Coordinates of C-alpha atoms in Angstrom, one line a residue:
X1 CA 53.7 -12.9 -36.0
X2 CA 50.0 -13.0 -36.5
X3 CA 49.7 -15.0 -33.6
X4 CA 51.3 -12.6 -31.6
X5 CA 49.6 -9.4 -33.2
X6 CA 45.9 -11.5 -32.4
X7 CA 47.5 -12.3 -29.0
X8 CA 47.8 -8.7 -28.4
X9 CA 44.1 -7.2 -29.6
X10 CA 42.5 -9.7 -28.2
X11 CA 44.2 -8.3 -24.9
X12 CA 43.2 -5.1 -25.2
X13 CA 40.1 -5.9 -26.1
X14 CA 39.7 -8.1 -22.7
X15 CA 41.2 -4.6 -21.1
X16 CA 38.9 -2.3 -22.7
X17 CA 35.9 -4.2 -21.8
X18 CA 37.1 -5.2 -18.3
X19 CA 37.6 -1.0 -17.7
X20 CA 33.8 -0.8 -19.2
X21 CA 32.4 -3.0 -16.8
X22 CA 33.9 -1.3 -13.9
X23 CA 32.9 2.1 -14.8
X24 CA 31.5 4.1 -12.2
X25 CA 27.5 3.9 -12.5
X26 CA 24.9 5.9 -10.4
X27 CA 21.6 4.8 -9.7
X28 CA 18.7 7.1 -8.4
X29 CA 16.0 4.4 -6.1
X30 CA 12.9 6.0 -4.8
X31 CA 10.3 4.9 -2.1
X32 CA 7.9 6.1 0.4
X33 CA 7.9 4.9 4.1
X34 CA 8.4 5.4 7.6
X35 CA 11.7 6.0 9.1
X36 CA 12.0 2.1 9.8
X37 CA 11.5 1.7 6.3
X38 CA 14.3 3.9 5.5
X39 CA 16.5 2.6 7.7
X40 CA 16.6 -0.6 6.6
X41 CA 16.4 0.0 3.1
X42 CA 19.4 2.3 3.4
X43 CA 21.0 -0.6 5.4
X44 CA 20.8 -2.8 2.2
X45 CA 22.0 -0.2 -0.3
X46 CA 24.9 0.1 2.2
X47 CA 25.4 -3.9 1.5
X48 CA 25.0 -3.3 -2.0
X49 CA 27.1 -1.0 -2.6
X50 CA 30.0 -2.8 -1.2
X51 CA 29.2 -5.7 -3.3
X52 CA 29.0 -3.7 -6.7
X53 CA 31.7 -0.9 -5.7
X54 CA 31.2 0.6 -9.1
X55 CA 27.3 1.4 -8.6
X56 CA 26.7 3.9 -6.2
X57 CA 22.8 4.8 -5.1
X58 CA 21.4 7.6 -4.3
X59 CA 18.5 7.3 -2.0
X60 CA 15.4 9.6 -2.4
X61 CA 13.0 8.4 -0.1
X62 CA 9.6 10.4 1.7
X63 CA 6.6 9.7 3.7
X64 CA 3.7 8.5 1.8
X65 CA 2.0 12.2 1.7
X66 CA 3.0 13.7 -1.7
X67 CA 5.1 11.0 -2.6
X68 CA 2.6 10.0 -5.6
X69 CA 2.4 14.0 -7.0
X70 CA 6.5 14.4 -6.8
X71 CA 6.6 11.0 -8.8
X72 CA 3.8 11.9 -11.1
X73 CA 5.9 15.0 -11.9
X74 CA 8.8 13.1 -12.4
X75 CA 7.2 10.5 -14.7
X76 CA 6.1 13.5 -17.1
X77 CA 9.3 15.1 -16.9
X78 CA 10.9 12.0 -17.7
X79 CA 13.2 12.1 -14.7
X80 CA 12.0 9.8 -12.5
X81 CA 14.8 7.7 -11.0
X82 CA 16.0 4.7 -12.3
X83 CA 14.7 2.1 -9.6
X84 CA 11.2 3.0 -7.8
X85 CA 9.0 1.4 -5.5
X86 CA 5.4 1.4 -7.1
X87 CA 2.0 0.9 -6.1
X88 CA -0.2 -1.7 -7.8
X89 CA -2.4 0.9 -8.5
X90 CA -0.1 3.0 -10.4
X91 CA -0.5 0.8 -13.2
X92 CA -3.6 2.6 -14.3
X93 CA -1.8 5.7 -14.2
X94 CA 0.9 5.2 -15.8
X95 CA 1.4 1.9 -17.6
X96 CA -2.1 1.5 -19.3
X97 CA -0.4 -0.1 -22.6
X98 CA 2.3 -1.7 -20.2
X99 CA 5.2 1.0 -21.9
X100 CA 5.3 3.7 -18.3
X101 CA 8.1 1.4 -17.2
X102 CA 11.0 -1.0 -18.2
X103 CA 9.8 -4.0 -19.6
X104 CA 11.4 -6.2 -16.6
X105 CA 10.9 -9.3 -19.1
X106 CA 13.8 -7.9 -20.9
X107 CA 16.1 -8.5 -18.0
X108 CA 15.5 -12.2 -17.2
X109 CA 19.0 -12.9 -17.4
X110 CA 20.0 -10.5 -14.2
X111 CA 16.5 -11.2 -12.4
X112 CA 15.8 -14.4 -10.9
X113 CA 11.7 -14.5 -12.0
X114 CA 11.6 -18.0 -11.0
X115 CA 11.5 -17.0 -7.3
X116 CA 7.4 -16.0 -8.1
X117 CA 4.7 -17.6 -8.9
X118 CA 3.3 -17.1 -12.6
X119 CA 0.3 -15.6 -10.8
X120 CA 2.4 -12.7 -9.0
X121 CA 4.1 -12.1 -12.0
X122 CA 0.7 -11.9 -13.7
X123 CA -0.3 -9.0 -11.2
X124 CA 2.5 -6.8 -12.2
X125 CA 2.1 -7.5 -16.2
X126 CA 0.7 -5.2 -18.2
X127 CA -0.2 -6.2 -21.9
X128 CA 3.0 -9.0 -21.9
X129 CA 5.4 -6.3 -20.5
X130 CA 6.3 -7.0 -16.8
X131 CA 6.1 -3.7 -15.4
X132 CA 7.7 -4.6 -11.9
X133 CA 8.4 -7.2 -9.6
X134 CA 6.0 -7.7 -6.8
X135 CA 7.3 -7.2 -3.3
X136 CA 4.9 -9.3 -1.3
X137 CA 0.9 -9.0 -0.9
X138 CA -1.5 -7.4 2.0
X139 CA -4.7 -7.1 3.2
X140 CA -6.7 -4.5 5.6
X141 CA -7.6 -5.4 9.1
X142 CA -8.0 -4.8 12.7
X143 CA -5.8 -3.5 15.0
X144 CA -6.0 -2.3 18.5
X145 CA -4.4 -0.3 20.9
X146 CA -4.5 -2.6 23.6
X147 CA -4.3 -0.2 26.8
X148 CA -6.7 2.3 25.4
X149 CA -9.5 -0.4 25.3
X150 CA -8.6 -1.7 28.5
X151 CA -9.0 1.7 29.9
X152 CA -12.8 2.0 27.5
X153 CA -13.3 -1.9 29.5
X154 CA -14.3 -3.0 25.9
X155 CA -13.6 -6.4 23.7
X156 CA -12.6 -6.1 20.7
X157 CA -15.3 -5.8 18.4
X158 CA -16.5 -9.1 16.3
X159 CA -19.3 -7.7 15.0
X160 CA -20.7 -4.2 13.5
X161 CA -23.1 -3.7 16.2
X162 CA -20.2 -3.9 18.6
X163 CA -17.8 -2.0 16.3
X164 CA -20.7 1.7 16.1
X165 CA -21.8 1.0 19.9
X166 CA -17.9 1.5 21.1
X167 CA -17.7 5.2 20.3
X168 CA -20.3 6.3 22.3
X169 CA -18.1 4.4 25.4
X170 CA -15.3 6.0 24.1
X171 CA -16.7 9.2 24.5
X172 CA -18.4 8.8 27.9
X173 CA -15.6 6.8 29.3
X174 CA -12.5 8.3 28.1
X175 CA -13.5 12.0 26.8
X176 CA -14.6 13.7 23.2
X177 CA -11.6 13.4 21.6
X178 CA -11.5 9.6 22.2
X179 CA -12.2 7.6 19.2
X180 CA -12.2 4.0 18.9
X181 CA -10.8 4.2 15.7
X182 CA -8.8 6.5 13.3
X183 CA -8.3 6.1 9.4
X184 CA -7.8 7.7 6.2
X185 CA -10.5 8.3 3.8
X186 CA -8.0 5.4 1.6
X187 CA -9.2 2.9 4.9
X188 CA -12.6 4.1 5.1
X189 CA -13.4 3.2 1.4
X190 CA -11.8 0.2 1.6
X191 CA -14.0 -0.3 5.2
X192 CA -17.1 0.4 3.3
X193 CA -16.7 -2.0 0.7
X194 CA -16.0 -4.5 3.2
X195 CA -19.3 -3.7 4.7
X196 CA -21.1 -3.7 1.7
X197 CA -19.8 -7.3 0.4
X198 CA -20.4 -8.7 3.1
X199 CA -24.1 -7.9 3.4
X200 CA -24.9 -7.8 -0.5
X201 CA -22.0 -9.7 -2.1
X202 CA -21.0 -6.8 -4.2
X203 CA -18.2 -4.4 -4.6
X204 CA -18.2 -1.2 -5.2
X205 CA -16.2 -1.1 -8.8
X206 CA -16.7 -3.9 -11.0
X207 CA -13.5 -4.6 -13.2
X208 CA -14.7 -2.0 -15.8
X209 CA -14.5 0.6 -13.3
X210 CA -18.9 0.5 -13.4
X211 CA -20.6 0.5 -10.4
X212 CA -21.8 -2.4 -8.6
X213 CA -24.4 -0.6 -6.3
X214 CA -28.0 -0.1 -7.3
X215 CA -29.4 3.7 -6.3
X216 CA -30.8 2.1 -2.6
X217 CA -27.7 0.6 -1.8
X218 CA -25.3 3.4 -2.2
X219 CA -27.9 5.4 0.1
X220 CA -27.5 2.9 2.5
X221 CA -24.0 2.8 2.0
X222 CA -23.1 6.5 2.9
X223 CA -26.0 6.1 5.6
X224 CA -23.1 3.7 7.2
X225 CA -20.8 6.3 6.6
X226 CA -22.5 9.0 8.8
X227 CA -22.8 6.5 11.4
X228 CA -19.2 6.6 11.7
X229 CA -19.2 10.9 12.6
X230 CA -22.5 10.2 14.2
X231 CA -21.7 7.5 16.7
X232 CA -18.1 8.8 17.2
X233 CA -16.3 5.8 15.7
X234 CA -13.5 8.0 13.9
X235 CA -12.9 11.4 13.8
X236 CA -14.8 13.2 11.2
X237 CA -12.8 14.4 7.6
X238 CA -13.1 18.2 9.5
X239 CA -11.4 16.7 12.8
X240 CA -8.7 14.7 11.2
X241 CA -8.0 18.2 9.1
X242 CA -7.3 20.1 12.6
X243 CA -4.3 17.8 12.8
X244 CA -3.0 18.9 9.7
X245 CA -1.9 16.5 6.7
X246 CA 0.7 14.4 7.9
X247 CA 0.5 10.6 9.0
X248 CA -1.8 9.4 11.5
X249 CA 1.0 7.4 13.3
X250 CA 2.7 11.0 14.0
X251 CA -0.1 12.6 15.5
X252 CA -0.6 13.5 19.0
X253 CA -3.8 11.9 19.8
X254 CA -2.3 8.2 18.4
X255 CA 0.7 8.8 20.0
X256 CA -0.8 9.2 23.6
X257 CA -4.0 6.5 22.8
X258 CA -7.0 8.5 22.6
X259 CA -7.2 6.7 19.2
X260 CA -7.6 3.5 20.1
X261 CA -7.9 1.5 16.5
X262 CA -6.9 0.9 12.6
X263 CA -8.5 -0.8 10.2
X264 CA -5.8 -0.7 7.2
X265 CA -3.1 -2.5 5.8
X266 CA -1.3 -4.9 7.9
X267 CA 2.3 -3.8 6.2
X268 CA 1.8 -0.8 7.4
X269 CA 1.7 -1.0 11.2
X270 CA 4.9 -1.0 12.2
X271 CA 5.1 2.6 11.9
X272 CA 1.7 2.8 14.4
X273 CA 3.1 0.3 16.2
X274 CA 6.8 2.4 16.8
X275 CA 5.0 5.5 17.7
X276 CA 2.6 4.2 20.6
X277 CA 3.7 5.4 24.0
X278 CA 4.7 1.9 26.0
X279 CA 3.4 0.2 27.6
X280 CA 0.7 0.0 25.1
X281 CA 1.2 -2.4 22.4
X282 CA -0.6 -3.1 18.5
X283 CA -2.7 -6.3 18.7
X284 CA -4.9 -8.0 15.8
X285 CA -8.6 -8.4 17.0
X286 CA -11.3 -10.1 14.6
X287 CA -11.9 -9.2 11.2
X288 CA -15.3 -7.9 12.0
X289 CA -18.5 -9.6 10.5
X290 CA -21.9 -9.5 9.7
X291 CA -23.6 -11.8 11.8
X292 CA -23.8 -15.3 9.4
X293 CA -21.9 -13.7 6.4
X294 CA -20.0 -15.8 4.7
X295 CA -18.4 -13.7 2.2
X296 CA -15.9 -11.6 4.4
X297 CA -15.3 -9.1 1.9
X298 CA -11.4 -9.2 3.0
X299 CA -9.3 -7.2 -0.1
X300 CA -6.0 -8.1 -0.9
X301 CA -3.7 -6.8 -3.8
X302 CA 0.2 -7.0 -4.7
X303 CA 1.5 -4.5 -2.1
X304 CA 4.3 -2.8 -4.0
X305 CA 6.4 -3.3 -6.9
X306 CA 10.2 -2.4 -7.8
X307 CA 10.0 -1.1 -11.3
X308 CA 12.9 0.3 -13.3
X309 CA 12.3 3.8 -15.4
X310 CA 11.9 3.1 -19.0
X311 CA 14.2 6.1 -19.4
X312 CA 17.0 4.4 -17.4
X313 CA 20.5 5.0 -18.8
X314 CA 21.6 1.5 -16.8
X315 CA 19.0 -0.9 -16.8
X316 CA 21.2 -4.0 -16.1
X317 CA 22.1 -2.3 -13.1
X318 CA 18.7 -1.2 -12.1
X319 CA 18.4 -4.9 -12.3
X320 CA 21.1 -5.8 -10.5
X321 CA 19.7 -3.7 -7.8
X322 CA 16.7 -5.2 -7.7
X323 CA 17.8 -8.7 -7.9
X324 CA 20.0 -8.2 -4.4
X325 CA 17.2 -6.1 -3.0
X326 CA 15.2 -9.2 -3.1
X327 CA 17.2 -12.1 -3.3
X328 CA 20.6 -11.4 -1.5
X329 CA 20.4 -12.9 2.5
X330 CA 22.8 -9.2 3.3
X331 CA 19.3 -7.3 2.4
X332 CA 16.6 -9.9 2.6
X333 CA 17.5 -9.8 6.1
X334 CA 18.4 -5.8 6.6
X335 CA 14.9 -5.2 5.1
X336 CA 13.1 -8.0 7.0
X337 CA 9.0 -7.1 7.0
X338 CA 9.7 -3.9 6.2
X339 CA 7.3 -4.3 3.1
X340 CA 5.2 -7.0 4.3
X341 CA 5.4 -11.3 3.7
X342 CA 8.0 -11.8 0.9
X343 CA 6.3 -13.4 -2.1
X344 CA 10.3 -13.9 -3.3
X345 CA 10.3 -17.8 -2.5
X346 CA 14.1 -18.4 -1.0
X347 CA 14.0 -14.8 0.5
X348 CA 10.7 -16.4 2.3
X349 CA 12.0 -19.4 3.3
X350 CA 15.2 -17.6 4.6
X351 CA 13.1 -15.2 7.1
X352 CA 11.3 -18.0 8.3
X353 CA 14.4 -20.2 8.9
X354 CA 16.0 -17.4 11.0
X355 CA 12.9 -16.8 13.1
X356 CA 11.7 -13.0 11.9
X357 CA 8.5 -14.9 9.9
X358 CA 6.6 -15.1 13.3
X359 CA 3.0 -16.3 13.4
X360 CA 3.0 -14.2 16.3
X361 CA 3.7 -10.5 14.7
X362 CA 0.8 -8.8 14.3
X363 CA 2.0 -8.0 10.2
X364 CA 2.0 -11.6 9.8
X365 CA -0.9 -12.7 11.7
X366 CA -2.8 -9.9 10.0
X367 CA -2.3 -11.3 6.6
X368 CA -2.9 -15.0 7.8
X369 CA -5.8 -14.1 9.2
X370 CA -7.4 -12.3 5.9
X371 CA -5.7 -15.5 4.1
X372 CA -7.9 -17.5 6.0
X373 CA -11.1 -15.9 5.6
X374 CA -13.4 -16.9 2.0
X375 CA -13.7 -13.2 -0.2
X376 CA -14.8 -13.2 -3.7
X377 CA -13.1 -8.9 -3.8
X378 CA -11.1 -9.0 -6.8
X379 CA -8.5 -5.8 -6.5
X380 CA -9.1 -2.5 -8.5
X381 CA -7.6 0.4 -9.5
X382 CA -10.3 2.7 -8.9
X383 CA -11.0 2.6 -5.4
X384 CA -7.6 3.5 -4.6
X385 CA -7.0 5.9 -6.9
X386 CA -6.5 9.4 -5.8
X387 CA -9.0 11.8 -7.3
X388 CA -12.0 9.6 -6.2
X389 CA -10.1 9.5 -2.4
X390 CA -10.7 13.0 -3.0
X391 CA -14.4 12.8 -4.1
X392 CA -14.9 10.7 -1.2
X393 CA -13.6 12.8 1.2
X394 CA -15.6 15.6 -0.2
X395 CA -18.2 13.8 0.1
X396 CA -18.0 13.1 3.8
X397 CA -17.6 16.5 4.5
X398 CA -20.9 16.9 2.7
X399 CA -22.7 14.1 5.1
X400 CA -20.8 16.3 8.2
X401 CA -22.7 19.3 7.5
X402 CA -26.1 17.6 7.0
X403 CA -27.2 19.7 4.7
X404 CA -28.2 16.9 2.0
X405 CA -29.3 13.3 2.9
X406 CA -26.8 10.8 2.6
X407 CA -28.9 9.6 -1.1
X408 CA -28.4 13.0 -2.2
X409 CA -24.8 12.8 -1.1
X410 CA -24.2 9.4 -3.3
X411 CA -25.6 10.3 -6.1
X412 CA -23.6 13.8 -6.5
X413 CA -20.3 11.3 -5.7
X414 CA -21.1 8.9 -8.1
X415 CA -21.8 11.7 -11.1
X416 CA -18.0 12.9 -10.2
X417 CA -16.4 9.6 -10.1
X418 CA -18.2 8.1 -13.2
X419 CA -16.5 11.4 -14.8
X420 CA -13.0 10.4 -13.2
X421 CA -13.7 6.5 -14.8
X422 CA -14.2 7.9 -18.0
X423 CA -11.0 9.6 -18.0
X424 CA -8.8 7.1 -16.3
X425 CA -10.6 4.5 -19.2
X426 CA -9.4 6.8 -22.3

């Protein structure tokens, strides 16, 4: 009899916890991206979903423009959804103790960590708490629009001599609104600093979030930057601003090719590259140099992360999620380079077995070709963060109007930003 009484608990206990398991779950993922992006990512929830019936997702996805202040919002509300894609940066934001997200080290039985390298895991750890799993890594470099310089009857720059004396062919060859190159103020900081390392061996933040410029070289350094206006390299913070603020892959004048160059991260030029207007395609030129530099000044830093909300209601499944994002072949394949080189060793190995790891793609030869060059930039916070971008496009402006000399014009940017350090460093 007590057999049978024990016979029957323990099966409805196995029933009760069977009907647990299967209860219906839903997960909230966020991420930023171009519609390529989306799509595939989407294509891989689809896979997901069919593979865990009882989690449903429910995408909320944007362009990169506002994506940080709608999350920043969320995070202080506490209702930011349960799986995100971060930003290395971020960290500083909000993870400074390493508590902003879900320690990830507490699911190690539903991740697989030992497809990374203790160093990548390293990047995403904040004070022992892994606060996401890095996505893959990138650099910033040089791409071209290959008919536009064709049509200017210009090489691609290897040098900076070469790189200022093509806008004033642009200009005379193919009109005023004709720049070699467009970017960002987030490329043309990054652009600078190249610059500067490569000709002084010294970055712009040291890890402390000091400066590593003396008062000459920060003159000289924004002198560089009025070169740019000057000599009609880019378009000016006041010209880009007449396009209004969305991407610079869905404006008109990269569309058609009047802007004939990037400098910026190679995981993000598949969006440039799906907006050109054929036959004109995205080519890698040289990673342009001082003449005899060695140091190249080349900056690389963990792409993105997946992170899970601390506040998550489901955090095995927010790992579940994450570990078929980046380990199942049904959405290692769906998201392909979507989000640059897996660092995810199998997921790695299984793009380059099936042929979509091309030396040949300009993402990949991008990165190789940063890989390949010697840098001493160690990745920082601060020059990505958003109210220095800010500070440094006000800054511009400021050199624009030439009413103050670009010294002048340092000096007021550095009082702002060492204000800005001070805060992020409380």
């Amino acid at each position: 009899m007590n057999k049978l009484v024990s016979g029957v608990i323990a099966s409805l206990l196995f029933s009760c916890t069977s009907t647990w398991a299967q209860q219906p779950v839903e997960l909230r993922m966020s991420w930023w991206g171009g519609n390529s992006r989306h799509q595939a990512t989407l294509k891989a929830l689809e896979a997901f979903e069919k593979t865990y019936p009882h989690i449903h997702v429910k995408a909320e996805y944007t362009g990169w423009d506002g994506h940080l202040a709608r999350l920043t919002t969320q995070m202080a509300s506490g209702t930011e959804p349960d799986v995100m894609q971060t930003n290395w940066p971020w960290l500083s934001i909000f993870s400074k103790n390493g508590e902003g997200y879900y320690d990830l080290y507490k699911l190690k039985d539903t991740l697989d960590l030992g497809q990374y390298s203790a160093n990548d895991l390293a990047s995403t750890t904040v004070k022992g708490k892994l606060n996401g799993l890095p996505i893959s890594v990138n650099a910033p470099v040089f791409y071209y629009n290959d008919v536009t310089w064709q049509k200017a009857g210009l090489a691609y720059p290897k040098d900076w001599d070469a790189f200022f004396a093509a806008g004033k062919v642009f200009q005379q060859k193919l009109g005023n609104n004709a720049y070699p190159y467009a970017m960002v103020d987030q490329d043309v900081i990054l652009l600078l600093n190249t610059w500067m390392m490569q000709k002084y061996q010294k970055p712009m933040f040291n890890r402390d979030g000091s400066f590593g410029w003396d008062d000459a070289q920060w003159a000289e350094a924004f002198s560089f930057l009025k070169r740019l206006s000057d000599e009609h390299v880019l378009p000016s913070p006041k010209t880009l601003s007449a396009y209004g603020k969305g991407n610079l892959y869905e404006m008109k004048p990269w569309i058609n090719g009047e802007w004939g160059g990037l400098f910026t991260w190679n995981i993000t030029i598949r969006m440039f590259a799906n907006n050109m207007t054929p036959p004109a395609k995205l080519v890698l030129g040289d990673y342009v140099m001082q003449p005899g530099a060695k140091e190249s000044g080349a900056y690389f830093k963990t792409a993105q992360m997946l992170s899970v909300a601390k506040s998550t209601k489901h955090p095995k499944e927010a790992a579940l999620l994450i570990n078929f994002l980046l380990n199942d072949p049904q959405s290692v394949e769906a998201l392909g380079l979507e989000r640059g080189i897996p660092l995810n060793k199998s997921a790695e190995t299984l793009l380059t077995g099936k042929g979509i790891i091309d030396p040949n793609d300009p993402v990949i030869a991008g990165l190789r070709q940063a890989q390949a060059l010697h840098t001493t930039v160690v990745a920082t916070p601060y020059i990505e963060d958003l109210q220095i971008i800010d500070q440094f496009t006000s800054a511009r402006e400021k050199l624009d109007q030439g009413q103050l000399t670009p010294a002048q014009v340092a000096a007021e940017f550095r009082q702002q930003v060492e204000r800005i350090v001070r805060r992020l460093n409380r």
